[in-house]
């Protein structure tokens, strides 16, 4: 029996806070790669991307990230603008929803997103005047009062009853100007701007495309596109005279500060004084430039690739700036183990054919993402469509990747990736694409003896194994498959060592049993679970995903819902029984859950609860039996970035749950982790519990079925809990559901290890109210 030890948790509270985060909290793992728009407040640069906003401080080099997880209302940014007078950042999203951010507080204005009278709601430009922002939209102009945080007016532009867009807006003390593809419209501010009859098309450059309006040195200017070539000319709105220094080149973007104009034409930077004399100029070599600011003689460029680039005053690129994250948003599969996370961004289309996405492999370790890209990683160069990833359960530094053309790839804690193909494995080339040496690997799994099982798609030799001695062999299912042109995707190895193999286009499952004798094919058994009653009763017409739970039941998701095989271990003895649908009571009505919903993934956490990823309704967490809905996360009620969740990865060592979507990865701190072998790592979090904290108190590092007693210092029991997995949650209340008083409390943890030896741990908790 282990000796009782006393751990005073207060001594380690700083360490604990640095390592853990509260249950129920979210984190973003977004790329912030593709720049969209940029705004400036002094030395702060706000950089809008397809994943959110990051703020770069040009003084100290610090980076702050804002996303749907911690601040923003949406994901993909369309336009940014900053109002110095009201100290407000305007964030317009792709769906035309608007956030106003002032001192870290967000006010959401969904007016434009929900405006049903118009069709094109895109915001093309934002002009700031006083406390107002004027939005040039695909249907006209919207006036936004930043002090009142409300839409003041919207002005619909129409020609013969057909709405048309505004490219840019400028407002002086008397008039408002709107740049359109028909020329420049203007109106007196004193007129009724709601009546389009009060707007007139200026004769100046009438019929020409007015691309941009901007203010410099308290005067207005317009960029007019030349109809015969791809160059522009810039004219003063007052004098109608051209600005020679800015004409005859293609306008890209501009900004103004300290009576200086930063002007970007095609790959050319110019800094000009109020008389348009050049203060600096040089050629740029970068991708599509979207925004530019000059700060302390240094140029900051936002483009659609890096996304923020810094150039010195001589035109030398100094650095590339972005928050850490995966290279791009798209993620097709993900796996997590002991704090290590791997993801891939390849995939296949609806017909299980190639998408030809160049290989992208992402690795999260010690809170830092590393991206291995086809273009820059020699051992995966020339490859595409990495679509599956599996971490060895016995070694988080050993990772396997299935590719939809190039076989199997392996990582063993260092580069290069090792490739398995027909030359060094039993994997087989697809006959129909033999000219390309096409080898499709869907998923890989390890059995309890650490043999590696690999599904080989579009061939009757559909399953291969790499044994622990390094030798390979394949298994031929030609008698059952009857065709080589069958897509094979998912694989699980059950606790009974059966292999369940998904045939998604047929909506079938092949179950294989080698009877623990890999090299003896004489005792091999296999069967196919089908849609017909009496043969499995699988719902839907295509798409199979499955997972074995901690009780040995197999949960199967298809294009038409969720079913369970409760006794799969007897399938070869008793024959195939039909899968059972899950019925649950909702609002007094018993109904089948997920009846017509496409299930993309199923994962089981340390408490045997089921995470269900769906095609269009977000992600669900169900109780152990599926009867209770514990969580349902969507983009509307959570930081989830897409309602189409492709994969879920549960790290049962940390409780972190990762959601992979086509718009990136976010994670959620779940309440379930695997039980430990002993009680040497018990942690109470948070500790101390400070006034204002209303979340759960978590005792983690427990063995399964550990009894946890909370007592006062006199030994009076306040509450008692039993762990399901490796941790429990306590609400800070006693048996009578009353909040406990400020004081020091003892946390007694006791349980039995695998040899039924009693393990006991005692800790202290400071509770302050």
Short mmCIF file of N, CA and C in Angstrom, two decimals, residues 505-622:
data_model
loop_
_atom_site.label_atom_id
_atom_site.label_comp_id
_atom_site.label_asym_id
_atom_site.label_seq_id
_atom_site.Cartn_x
_atom_site.Cartn_y
_atom_site.Cartn_z
N UNK A 505 -18.66 4.01 -50.42
CA UNK A 505 -19.55 4.22 -51.58
C UNK A 505 -20.63 3.15 -51.66
N UNK A 506 -20.37 1.99 -51.06
CA UNK A 506 -21.36 0.92 -51.04
C UNK A 506 -22.19 0.95 -49.76
N UNK A 507 -21.79 1.79 -48.81
CA UNK A 507 -22.43 1.83 -47.50
C UNK A 507 -22.39 0.45 -46.83
N UNK A 508 -21.22 -0.15 -46.87
CA UNK A 508 -21.02 -1.47 -46.29
C UNK A 508 -19.78 -1.48 -45.40
N UNK A 509 -19.69 -2.51 -44.56
CA UNK A 509 -18.54 -2.70 -43.68
C UNK A 509 -18.03 -4.12 -43.85
N UNK A 510 -16.74 -4.25 -44.13
CA UNK A 510 -16.10 -5.56 -44.17
C UNK A 510 -15.46 -5.80 -42.81
N UNK A 511 -15.79 -6.95 -42.19
CA UNK A 511 -15.22 -7.32 -40.89
C UNK A 511 -14.31 -8.53 -41.09
N UNK A 512 -13.08 -8.41 -40.61
CA UNK A 512 -12.05 -9.44 -40.83
C UNK A 512 -11.52 -9.93 -39.49
N UNK A 513 -11.33 -11.23 -39.39
CA UNK A 513 -10.77 -11.84 -38.19
C UNK A 513 -9.65 -12.78 -38.59
N UNK A 514 -8.42 -12.46 -38.18
CA UNK A 514 -7.30 -13.34 -38.49
C UNK A 514 -7.06 -14.37 -37.39
N UNK A 515 -7.94 -14.34 -36.37
CA UNK A 515 -7.87 -15.30 -35.26
C UNK A 515 -6.50 -15.30 -34.58
N UNK A 516 -5.90 -14.13 -34.50
CA UNK A 516 -4.62 -13.93 -33.80
C UNK A 516 -3.48 -14.69 -34.47
N UNK A 517 -3.67 -15.10 -35.74
CA UNK A 517 -2.60 -15.82 -36.46
C UNK A 517 -2.40 -15.12 -37.81
N UNK A 518 -1.62 -14.08 -37.80
CA UNK A 518 -1.45 -13.26 -38.99
C UNK A 518 -0.93 -14.09 -40.17
N UNK A 519 -0.02 -15.00 -39.92
CA UNK A 519 0.61 -15.73 -41.02
C UNK A 519 -0.13 -16.98 -41.44
N UNK A 520 -1.20 -17.33 -40.72
CA UNK A 520 -1.98 -18.51 -41.07
C UNK A 520 -3.30 -18.07 -41.69
N UNK A 521 -3.38 -18.11 -43.00
CA UNK A 521 -4.59 -17.65 -43.68
C UNK A 521 -5.70 -18.68 -43.62
N UNK A 522 -5.39 -19.91 -43.21
CA UNK A 522 -6.40 -20.96 -43.22
C UNK A 522 -7.52 -20.70 -42.24
N UNK A 523 -7.24 -19.99 -41.14
CA UNK A 523 -8.29 -19.75 -40.16
C UNK A 523 -8.87 -18.34 -40.25
N UNK A 524 -8.55 -17.63 -41.33
CA UNK A 524 -9.09 -16.27 -41.49
C UNK A 524 -10.59 -16.32 -41.76
N UNK A 525 -11.30 -15.32 -41.23
CA UNK A 525 -12.73 -15.18 -41.45
C UNK A 525 -13.04 -13.74 -41.84
N UNK A 526 -14.02 -13.58 -42.71
CA UNK A 526 -14.49 -12.23 -42.99
C UNK A 526 -15.93 -12.28 -43.46
N UNK A 527 -16.63 -11.19 -43.24
CA UNK A 527 -18.03 -11.05 -43.66
C UNK A 527 -18.29 -9.58 -43.95
N UNK A 528 -19.44 -9.33 -44.58
CA UNK A 528 -19.78 -7.96 -44.95
C UNK A 528 -21.12 -7.59 -44.34
N UNK A 529 -21.14 -6.46 -43.64
CA UNK A 529 -22.36 -5.90 -43.07
C UNK A 529 -22.98 -4.98 -44.12
N UNK A 530 -24.28 -5.18 -44.39
CA UNK A 530 -24.93 -4.47 -45.48
C UNK A 530 -26.12 -3.65 -44.99
N UNK A 531 -26.84 -3.07 -45.94
CA UNK A 531 -28.00 -2.24 -45.63
C UNK A 531 -29.25 -3.07 -45.35
N UNK A 532 -29.36 -4.25 -45.96
CA UNK A 532 -30.59 -5.02 -45.86
C UNK A 532 -30.84 -5.50 -44.43
N UNK A 533 -32.13 -5.59 -44.08
CA UNK A 533 -32.50 -6.14 -42.80
C UNK A 533 -32.03 -7.59 -42.71
N UNK A 534 -31.52 -7.93 -41.53
CA UNK A 534 -30.98 -9.26 -41.34
C UNK A 534 -29.54 -9.39 -41.76
N UNK A 535 -29.01 -8.38 -42.44
CA UNK A 535 -27.61 -8.39 -42.88
C UNK A 535 -26.83 -7.21 -42.32
N UNK A 536 -27.41 -6.57 -41.33
CA UNK A 536 -26.74 -5.44 -40.68
C UNK A 536 -27.64 -4.23 -40.53
N UNK A 537 -28.50 -4.00 -41.52
CA UNK A 537 -29.46 -2.91 -41.46
C UNK A 537 -28.82 -1.53 -41.36
N UNK A 538 -27.73 -1.34 -42.10
CA UNK A 538 -27.07 -0.02 -42.06
C UNK A 538 -27.96 1.03 -42.73
N UNK A 539 -28.16 2.17 -42.12
CA UNK A 539 -28.96 3.23 -42.75
C UNK A 539 -28.14 3.99 -43.78
N UNK A 540 -28.83 4.77 -44.60
CA UNK A 540 -28.15 5.65 -45.55
C UNK A 540 -27.77 4.96 -46.83
N UNK A 541 -27.11 5.73 -47.70
CA UNK A 541 -26.71 5.20 -49.00
C UNK A 541 -25.20 5.24 -49.21
N UNK A 542 -24.48 6.01 -48.39
CA UNK A 542 -23.03 6.06 -48.57
C UNK A 542 -22.40 6.70 -47.33
N UNK A 543 -21.11 6.48 -47.20
CA UNK A 543 -20.36 7.13 -46.14
C UNK A 543 -20.42 6.37 -44.84
N UNK A 544 -19.31 5.82 -44.41
CA UNK A 544 -19.26 5.06 -43.16
C UNK A 544 -18.15 5.62 -42.28
N UNK A 545 -18.48 5.87 -41.02
CA UNK A 545 -17.47 6.15 -40.01
C UNK A 545 -17.85 5.36 -38.78
N UNK A 546 -16.89 4.89 -38.00
CA UNK A 546 -17.23 4.09 -36.83
C UNK A 546 -16.17 4.24 -35.75
N UNK A 547 -16.56 3.82 -34.54
CA UNK A 547 -15.64 3.86 -33.41
C UNK A 547 -16.12 2.85 -32.36
N UNK A 548 -15.17 2.16 -31.75
CA UNK A 548 -15.49 1.23 -30.66
C UNK A 548 -15.45 1.98 -29.35
N UNK A 549 -16.48 1.79 -28.49
CA UNK A 549 -16.45 2.48 -27.21
C UNK A 549 -15.78 1.63 -26.15
N UNK A 550 -15.75 2.12 -24.92
CA UNK A 550 -15.00 1.46 -23.86
C UNK A 550 -15.67 0.17 -23.40
N UNK A 551 -16.93 -0.05 -23.80
CA UNK A 551 -17.63 -1.29 -23.46
C UNK A 551 -17.60 -2.30 -24.59
N UNK A 552 -16.93 -1.97 -25.69
CA UNK A 552 -16.83 -2.88 -26.82
C UNK A 552 -17.92 -2.74 -27.85
N UNK A 553 -18.89 -1.83 -27.64
CA UNK A 553 -19.92 -1.56 -28.66
C UNK A 553 -19.31 -0.73 -29.77
N UNK A 554 -19.81 -0.94 -30.99
CA UNK A 554 -19.31 -0.18 -32.13
C UNK A 554 -20.41 0.75 -32.63
N UNK A 555 -20.08 2.04 -32.63
CA UNK A 555 -21.00 3.09 -33.06
C UNK A 555 -20.68 3.44 -34.50
N UNK A 556 -21.71 3.42 -35.35
CA UNK A 556 -21.51 3.61 -36.79
C UNK A 556 -22.32 4.82 -37.25
N UNK A 557 -21.66 5.71 -37.97
CA UNK A 557 -22.33 6.86 -38.57
C UNK A 557 -22.34 6.74 -40.07
N UNK A 558 -23.44 7.16 -40.69
CA UNK A 558 -23.57 7.10 -42.15
C UNK A 558 -24.17 8.43 -42.63
N UNK A 559 -24.60 8.42 -43.89
CA UNK A 559 -25.25 9.61 -44.45
C UNK A 559 -26.66 9.78 -43.93
N UNK A 560 -27.16 8.81 -43.18
CA UNK A 560 -28.51 8.91 -42.61
C UNK A 560 -28.53 8.52 -41.15
N UNK A 561 -27.61 9.02 -40.40
CA UNK A 561 -27.72 8.87 -38.97
C UNK A 561 -26.72 7.96 -38.30
N UNK A 562 -27.11 7.54 -37.07
CA UNK A 562 -26.21 6.86 -36.14
C UNK A 562 -26.85 5.56 -35.67
N UNK A 563 -26.08 4.47 -35.69
CA UNK A 563 -26.55 3.18 -35.17
C UNK A 563 -25.44 2.55 -34.34
N UNK A 564 -25.83 1.49 -33.59
CA UNK A 564 -24.87 0.84 -32.70
C UNK A 564 -24.97 -0.67 -32.84
N UNK A 565 -23.80 -1.33 -32.88
CA UNK A 565 -23.71 -2.78 -32.72
C UNK A 565 -23.24 -3.03 -31.29
N UNK A 566 -24.13 -3.55 -30.45
CA UNK A 566 -23.82 -3.67 -29.02
C UNK A 566 -23.00 -4.91 -28.68
N UNK A 567 -23.04 -5.94 -29.52
CA UNK A 567 -22.30 -7.17 -29.23
C UNK A 567 -21.49 -7.62 -30.44
N UNK A 568 -20.58 -6.77 -30.92
CA UNK A 568 -19.85 -7.11 -32.16
C UNK A 568 -18.87 -8.26 -31.97
N UNK A 569 -18.50 -8.56 -30.73
CA UNK A 569 -17.50 -9.61 -30.52
C UNK A 569 -18.00 -10.99 -30.91
N UNK A 570 -19.33 -11.17 -30.98
CA UNK A 570 -19.90 -12.48 -31.31
C UNK A 570 -20.29 -12.60 -32.78
N UNK A 571 -19.86 -11.64 -33.59
CA UNK A 571 -20.35 -11.57 -34.97
C UNK A 571 -19.96 -12.81 -35.78
N UNK A 572 -18.79 -13.41 -35.49
CA UNK A 572 -18.38 -14.58 -36.26
C UNK A 572 -18.95 -15.88 -35.67
N UNK A 573 -19.42 -15.81 -34.43
CA UNK A 573 -20.02 -16.98 -33.81
C UNK A 573 -21.52 -17.04 -34.03
N UNK A 574 -22.17 -15.91 -33.85
CA UNK A 574 -23.64 -15.85 -33.89
C UNK A 574 -24.18 -15.26 -35.18
N UNK A 575 -23.32 -14.77 -36.05
CA UNK A 575 -23.77 -14.15 -37.28
C UNK A 575 -24.08 -12.67 -37.11
N UNK A 576 -24.41 -12.02 -38.22
CA UNK A 576 -24.66 -10.58 -38.22
C UNK A 576 -26.04 -10.29 -37.64
N UNK A 577 -26.09 -9.40 -36.70
CA UNK A 577 -27.37 -8.87 -36.21
C UNK A 577 -27.49 -7.43 -36.68
N UNK A 578 -28.73 -6.97 -36.85
CA UNK A 578 -28.94 -5.61 -37.34
C UNK A 578 -28.52 -4.58 -36.29
N UNK A 579 -27.95 -3.51 -36.79
CA UNK A 579 -27.58 -2.40 -35.92
C UNK A 579 -28.83 -1.78 -35.30
N UNK A 580 -28.66 -1.24 -34.11
CA UNK A 580 -29.78 -0.63 -33.40
C UNK A 580 -29.67 0.89 -33.46
N UNK A 581 -30.78 1.51 -33.76
CA UNK A 581 -30.84 2.97 -33.72
C UNK A 581 -31.05 3.42 -32.28
N UNK A 582 -30.62 4.65 -32.00
CA UNK A 582 -30.74 5.19 -30.65
C UNK A 582 -31.98 6.06 -30.57
N UNK A 583 -32.85 5.72 -29.64
CA UNK A 583 -34.06 6.49 -29.42
C UNK A 583 -33.90 7.28 -28.13
N UNK A 584 -34.29 8.54 -28.17
CA UNK A 584 -34.19 9.39 -26.99
C UNK A 584 -35.41 10.28 -26.90
N UNK A 585 -35.76 10.65 -25.69
CA UNK A 585 -36.92 11.51 -25.48
C UNK A 585 -36.51 12.97 -25.60
N UNK A 586 -37.19 13.68 -26.47
CA UNK A 586 -36.97 15.11 -26.66
C UNK A 586 -38.31 15.82 -26.54
N UNK A 587 -38.44 16.66 -25.51
CA UNK A 587 -39.68 17.42 -25.30
C UNK A 587 -40.89 16.50 -25.22
N UNK A 588 -40.72 15.38 -24.53
CA UNK A 588 -41.83 14.46 -24.33
C UNK A 588 -42.09 13.52 -25.47
N UNK A 589 -41.30 13.61 -26.53
CA UNK A 589 -41.49 12.75 -27.70
C UNK A 589 -40.27 11.86 -27.86
N UNK A 590 -40.50 10.55 -27.99
CA UNK A 590 -39.40 9.62 -28.23
C UNK A 590 -39.12 9.57 -29.73
N UNK A 591 -37.86 9.86 -30.08
CA UNK A 591 -37.51 9.91 -31.50
C UNK A 591 -36.09 9.40 -31.70
N UNK A 592 -35.82 9.05 -32.95
CA UNK A 592 -34.48 8.60 -33.31
C UNK A 592 -33.56 9.79 -33.46
N UNK A 593 -32.40 9.71 -32.82
CA UNK A 593 -31.47 10.82 -32.91
C UNK A 593 -30.69 10.73 -34.22
N UNK A 594 -30.39 11.90 -34.81
CA UNK A 594 -29.62 12.01 -36.05
C UNK A 594 -30.23 11.23 -37.20
N UNK A 595 -31.56 11.16 -37.25
CA UNK A 595 -32.23 10.28 -38.22
C UNK A 595 -31.81 10.54 -39.65
N UNK A 596 -31.68 11.79 -40.05
CA UNK A 596 -31.35 12.09 -41.45
C UNK A 596 -30.07 12.92 -41.55
N UNK A 597 -29.27 12.90 -40.53
CA UNK A 597 -28.06 13.73 -40.52
C UNK A 597 -26.85 12.91 -40.97
N UNK A 598 -25.99 13.53 -41.78
CA UNK A 598 -24.74 12.89 -42.19
C UNK A 598 -23.72 12.98 -41.07
N UNK A 599 -23.22 11.83 -40.66
CA UNK A 599 -22.22 11.77 -39.59
C UNK A 599 -20.84 11.66 -40.22
N UNK A 600 -19.96 12.61 -39.89
CA UNK A 600 -18.61 12.60 -40.45
C UNK A 600 -17.59 11.86 -39.58
N UNK A 601 -17.81 11.87 -38.26
CA UNK A 601 -16.82 11.25 -37.39
C UNK A 601 -17.46 10.95 -36.04
N UNK A 602 -16.94 9.92 -35.37
CA UNK A 602 -17.35 9.55 -34.02
C UNK A 602 -16.09 9.30 -33.21
N UNK A 603 -15.99 9.92 -32.04
CA UNK A 603 -14.86 9.69 -31.15
C UNK A 603 -15.39 9.48 -29.73
N UNK A 604 -14.67 8.68 -28.95
CA UNK A 604 -15.06 8.33 -27.58
C UNK A 604 -14.06 8.96 -26.61
N UNK A 605 -14.57 9.63 -25.57
CA UNK A 605 -13.66 10.25 -24.61
C UNK A 605 -13.39 9.32 -23.43
N UNK A 606 -12.61 9.79 -22.45
CA UNK A 606 -12.20 8.96 -21.33
C UNK A 606 -13.32 8.54 -20.42
N UNK A 607 -14.50 9.15 -20.54
CA UNK A 607 -15.67 8.76 -19.77
C UNK A 607 -16.66 7.96 -20.60
N UNK A 608 -16.23 7.49 -21.74
CA UNK A 608 -17.05 6.67 -22.65
C UNK A 608 -18.21 7.46 -23.26
N UNK A 609 -18.10 8.77 -23.27
CA UNK A 609 -19.09 9.59 -23.95
C UNK A 609 -18.70 9.72 -25.42
N UNK A 610 -19.70 10.07 -26.26
CA UNK A 610 -19.48 10.05 -27.70
C UNK A 610 -19.53 11.46 -28.28
N UNK A 611 -18.44 11.83 -28.94
CA UNK A 611 -18.43 13.07 -29.73
C UNK A 611 -18.86 12.72 -31.16
N UNK A 612 -19.89 13.42 -31.66
CA UNK A 612 -20.45 13.15 -32.97
C UNK A 612 -20.25 14.39 -33.85
N UNK A 613 -19.44 14.26 -34.90
CA UNK A 613 -19.23 15.36 -35.85
C UNK A 613 -20.19 15.21 -37.02
N UNK A 614 -20.91 16.27 -37.36
CA UNK A 614 -21.90 16.20 -38.42
C UNK A 614 -21.51 17.07 -39.60
N UNK A 615 -22.20 16.84 -40.71
CA UNK A 615 -21.91 17.57 -41.93
C UNK A 615 -22.45 19.00 -41.90
N UNK A 616 -23.54 19.24 -41.20
CA UNK A 616 -24.16 20.57 -41.27
C UNK A 616 -24.69 21.11 -39.94
N UNK A 617 -24.63 20.31 -38.88
CA UNK A 617 -25.20 20.75 -37.60
C UNK A 617 -24.19 20.82 -36.48
N UNK A 618 -22.93 21.02 -36.80
CA UNK A 618 -21.92 21.16 -35.77
C UNK A 618 -21.52 19.84 -35.16
N UNK A 619 -21.23 19.88 -33.85
CA UNK A 619 -20.72 18.71 -33.15
C UNK A 619 -21.49 18.52 -31.85
N UNK A 620 -21.73 17.25 -31.51
CA UNK A 620 -22.50 16.89 -30.33
C UNK A 620 -21.62 16.07 -29.39
N UNK A 621 -21.88 16.20 -28.09
CA UNK A 621 -21.35 15.27 -27.11
C UNK A 621 -22.54 14.57 -26.47
N UNK A 622 -22.57 13.24 -26.61
CA UNK A 622 -23.65 12.43 -26.05
C UNK A 622 -23.15 11.67 -24.83
#
